[in-house]
Amino acid sequence: MNIEFTKEIWGQIEQYMLKEDFLIITDSNIYNIYKREINSIIGESDRILILNPGEDSKSLEELSNIYEVLLKLNISRDGYIIGLGGGVVGDISGFAAATYKRGIKYIQIPTTLLAQVDSSVGGKTAIDFKGYKNLIGAFYFPEKVYIQTDFINSLKDREIISGLGEILKYGLIYDYSIFLKIKNNIKRIFNKDLDIIEKLIRKSVEIKSEIVEKDKLDTGIRRILNFGHTIGHAIESYYDYSQYTHGEAVIKGMIYESRISYNRGIISEEYMNEIEENLKPLVKRVIYTEAMIDELINYMYNDKKNKDGKIVFILPTGKAEVDVFYDVTEIEIKKALMEVC
């Protein structure tokens, strides 16, 4: 994958505007912060589409609006969509590029920690549908991903936590040293020490790129990237994407799924406690009723990763080791959620 770390992102963007055959897609949060820089490049151009921030923008309605703008601007098959923003902007920009005129070029410029370490890498593009996350999508790789760590300075603590959710995942599925690095440098991370953060981003991108290169269409080893996501996606859907960020939901998912693994006798109590002690402080505690858990399980049954009607789980089997399980029962899910609560 063509990923480049840069300190001159605005200069990098300009090269795609020479033929005036482009559309920048961003959201109002990013535009308001970087309005001066964006306008210095495009002036009063109508070649920018500003979305409302948040998961609600990953909709068929918003996708239709993007197509209309692309048509109005007469963007050709040689043109570009430039996605400047977090995961929502990247997902819908990529899906629009994948489907408009059967595919045009697009550039990813992730502005959140979460997008820099996860959604911008891997070629997954999607929109949500009927309350289900990323139900409609395509594998479509950007021509280039530009990562500028200076964007981190504009992020709030919750956005840092959201990114940490995915970085911690890499530590728990692939490289335990990443987990330890976060554990030992958590204050520096929240103080936005870009030296330590950039090292974590680079290592995360390296790991995800290595896994994706082996399994671009998510049919084999790439499944391990879904640790924490089976329950995490259900939590996001249950709360209509309004209560938790994606990374926060994944953190909760990793806690619960680690408990399932422990209850099965797969991981030690010591390792489970280490995971819980470091992840629990990052997310607020929730007490689930049985009715709430039943609804969460219903969402899990509609997860696109499922096979033969069975909920697919990625469970830890050791430090930086996970495996795929197809036999986790509803009783096990309920037990884990109730115990952690």
mmCIF file of N, CA and C in Angstrom, residues 1-5 91 106 108 110 113-125 140-142 145-147 169-170 201-202 204-213 222 225:
data_model
loop_
_atom_site.group_PDB
_atom_site.id
_atom_site.type_symbol
_atom_site.label_atom_id
_atom_site.label_comp_id
_atom_site.label_asym_id
_atom_site.label_seq_id
_atom_site.Cartn_x
_atom_site.Cartn_y
_atom_site.Cartn_z
ATOM 1 N N MET A 1 0.833 -1.201 0.000
ATOM 2 C CA MET A 1 0.000 0.000 0.000
ATOM 3 C C MET A 1 0.867 1.249 0.000
ATOM 4 N N ASN A 2 0.402 2.274 -0.688
ATOM 5 C CA ASN A 2 1.190 3.479 -0.870
ATOM 6 C C ASN A 2 0.873 4.471 0.241
ATOM 7 N N ILE A 3 1.587 4.357 1.345
ATOM 8 C CA ILE A 3 1.350 5.193 2.520
ATOM 9 C C ILE A 3 2.569 6.078 2.735
ATOM 10 N N GLU A 4 2.325 7.364 2.915
ATOM 11 C CA GLU A 4 3.428 8.310 3.074
ATOM 12 C C GLU A 4 3.190 9.208 4.285
ATOM 13 N N PHE A 5 4.169 9.286 5.163
ATOM 14 C CA PHE A 5 4.125 10.229 6.272
ATOM 15 C C PHE A 5 4.671 11.566 5.767
ATOM 16 N N ASP A 91 -14.480 6.405 4.810
ATOM 17 C CA ASP A 91 -15.313 5.276 4.381
ATOM 18 C C ASP A 91 -16.249 5.655 3.237
ATOM 19 N N TYR A 106 -8.890 7.812 -5.685
ATOM 20 C CA TYR A 106 -9.117 8.618 -4.492
ATOM 21 C C TYR A 106 -7.896 8.599 -3.580
ATOM 22 N N GLN A 108 -6.598 9.267 0.432
ATOM 23 C CA GLN A 108 -7.006 9.300 1.838
ATOM 24 C C GLN A 108 -6.073 10.208 2.630
ATOM 25 N N PRO A 110 -6.214 10.885 6.420
ATOM 26 C CA PRO A 110 -6.866 10.671 7.707
ATOM 27 C C PRO A 110 -6.437 11.712 8.737
ATOM 28 N N LEU A 113 -6.614 9.949 14.945
ATOM 29 C CA LEU A 113 -5.710 8.858 15.292
ATOM 30 C C LEU A 113 -6.309 7.522 14.856
ATOM 31 N N LEU A 114 -7.607 7.348 15.057
ATOM 32 C CA LEU A 114 -8.283 6.117 14.668
ATOM 33 C C LEU A 114 -8.149 5.850 13.166
ATOM 34 N N ALA A 115 -8.415 6.873 12.362
ATOM 35 C CA ALA A 115 -8.335 6.704 10.914
ATOM 36 C C ALA A 115 -6.899 6.466 10.459
ATOM 37 N N GLN A 116 -5.937 7.103 11.110
ATOM 38 C CA GLN A 116 -4.544 6.943 10.701
ATOM 39 C C GLN A 116 -4.029 5.531 10.943
ATOM 40 N N VAL A 117 -4.509 4.885 11.997
ATOM 41 C CA VAL A 117 -3.981 3.553 12.314
ATOM 42 C C VAL A 117 -4.887 2.431 11.828
ATOM 43 N N ASP A 118 -6.093 2.765 11.340
ATOM 44 C CA ASP A 118 -7.018 1.686 11.013
ATOM 45 C C ASP A 118 -7.737 1.875 9.685
ATOM 46 N N SER A 119 -8.751 2.729 9.650
ATOM 47 C CA SER A 119 -9.658 2.737 8.499
ATOM 48 C C SER A 119 -9.020 3.223 7.200
ATOM 49 N N SER A 120 -7.963 4.023 7.286
ATOM 50 C CA SER A 120 -7.324 4.505 6.053
ATOM 51 C C SER A 120 -6.436 3.444 5.419
ATOM 52 N N VAL A 121 -6.158 2.381 6.176
ATOM 53 C CA VAL A 121 -5.261 1.322 5.715
ATOM 54 C C VAL A 121 -6.070 0.041 5.534
ATOM 55 N N GLY A 122 -6.106 -0.493 4.334
ATOM 56 C CA GLY A 122 -6.772 -1.774 4.174
ATOM 57 C C GLY A 122 -7.783 -1.850 3.063
ATOM 58 N N GLY A 123 -8.201 -0.702 2.513
ATOM 59 C CA GLY A 123 -9.062 -0.731 1.349
ATOM 60 C C GLY A 123 -10.523 -1.027 1.607
ATOM 61 N N LYS A 124 -10.964 -1.014 2.861
ATOM 62 C CA LYS A 124 -12.380 -1.235 3.142
ATOM 63 C C LYS A 124 -13.123 0.091 3.047
ATOM 64 N N THR A 125 -14.165 0.128 2.232
ATOM 65 C CA THR A 125 -15.000 1.317 2.100
ATOM 66 C C THR A 125 -16.440 0.888 2.323
ATOM 67 N N TYR A 140 -11.664 -1.354 -1.955
ATOM 68 C CA TYR A 140 -11.182 -0.435 -2.983
ATOM 69 C C TYR A 140 -10.039 0.377 -2.379
ATOM 70 N N PHE A 141 -8.855 0.202 -2.920
ATOM 71 C CA PHE A 141 -7.669 0.779 -2.298
ATOM 72 C C PHE A 141 -7.363 2.183 -2.830
ATOM 73 N N PRO A 142 -7.048 3.109 -1.935
ATOM 74 C CA PRO A 142 -6.696 4.459 -2.378
ATOM 75 C C PRO A 142 -5.381 4.463 -3.151
ATOM 76 N N VAL A 145 -2.191 7.212 0.607
ATOM 77 C CA VAL A 145 -2.620 7.635 1.938
ATOM 78 C C VAL A 145 -1.526 8.534 2.505
ATOM 79 N N TYR A 146 -1.911 9.761 2.860
ATOM 80 C CA TYR A 146 -0.966 10.689 3.481
ATOM 81 C C TYR A 146 -1.278 10.798 4.972
ATOM 82 N N ILE A 147 -0.279 10.558 5.798
ATOM 83 C CA ILE A 147 -0.460 10.655 7.242
ATOM 84 C C ILE A 147 0.378 11.799 7.781
ATOM 85 N N LYS A 169 -5.378 -3.069 20.123
ATOM 86 C CA LYS A 169 -5.736 -4.319 19.451
ATOM 87 C C LYS A 169 -4.527 -4.930 18.753
ATOM 88 N N TYR A 170 -3.740 -4.100 18.052
ATOM 89 C CA TYR A 170 -2.546 -4.621 17.383
ATOM 90 C C TYR A 170 -1.593 -5.250 18.395
ATOM 91 N N ILE A 201 1.811 4.955 15.629
ATOM 92 C CA ILE A 201 1.108 4.980 14.338
ATOM 93 C C ILE A 201 1.884 4.186 13.299
ATOM 94 N N ARG A 202 3.179 4.442 13.205
ATOM 95 C CA ARG A 202 4.003 3.756 12.203
ATOM 96 C C ARG A 202 3.975 2.238 12.407
ATOM 97 N N SER A 204 1.638 0.484 13.947
ATOM 98 C CA SER A 204 0.282 0.002 13.664
ATOM 99 C C SER A 204 0.059 -0.131 12.169
ATOM 100 N N VAL A 205 0.467 0.881 11.417
ATOM 101 C CA VAL A 205 0.317 0.856 9.953
ATOM 102 C C VAL A 205 1.131 -0.288 9.354
ATOM 103 N N GLU A 206 2.317 -0.491 9.887
ATOM 104 C CA GLU A 206 3.184 -1.578 9.408
ATOM 105 C C GLU A 206 2.511 -2.935 9.620
ATOM 106 N N ILE A 207 1.926 -3.132 10.801
ATOM 107 C CA ILE A 207 1.273 -4.409 11.110
ATOM 108 C C ILE A 207 0.048 -4.617 10.241
ATOM 109 N N LYS A 208 -0.817 -3.595 10.161
ATOM 110 C CA LYS A 208 -2.040 -3.768 9.372
ATOM 111 C C LYS A 208 -1.701 -3.977 7.900
ATOM 112 N N SER A 209 -0.740 -3.225 7.382
ATOM 113 C CA SER A 209 -0.353 -3.380 5.976
ATOM 114 C C SER A 209 0.158 -4.786 5.705
ATOM 115 N N GLU A 210 0.948 -5.319 6.624
ATOM 116 C CA GLU A 210 1.498 -6.667 6.464
ATOM 117 C C GLU A 210 0.379 -7.704 6.424
ATOM 118 N N ILE A 211 -0.609 -7.554 7.312
ATOM 119 C CA ILE A 211 -1.729 -8.494 7.355
ATOM 120 C C ILE A 211 -2.595 -8.366 6.104
ATOM 121 N N VAL A 212 -2.883 -7.128 5.710
ATOM 122 C CA VAL A 212 -3.743 -6.899 4.548
ATOM 123 C C VAL A 212 -3.098 -7.412 3.269
ATOM 124 N N GLU A 213 -1.794 -7.239 3.128
ATOM 125 C CA GLU A 213 -1.101 -7.725 1.927
ATOM 126 C C GLU A 213 -1.252 -9.236 1.783
ATOM 127 N N ARG A 222 -6.613 -12.002 7.830
ATOM 128 C CA ARG A 222 -7.082 -10.646 8.124
ATOM 129 C C ARG A 222 -8.203 -10.632 9.165
ATOM 130 N N LEU A 225 -7.942 -9.097 12.699
ATOM 131 C CA LEU A 225 -8.107 -7.662 12.937
ATOM 132 C C LEU A 225 -9.473 -7.351 13.548
#
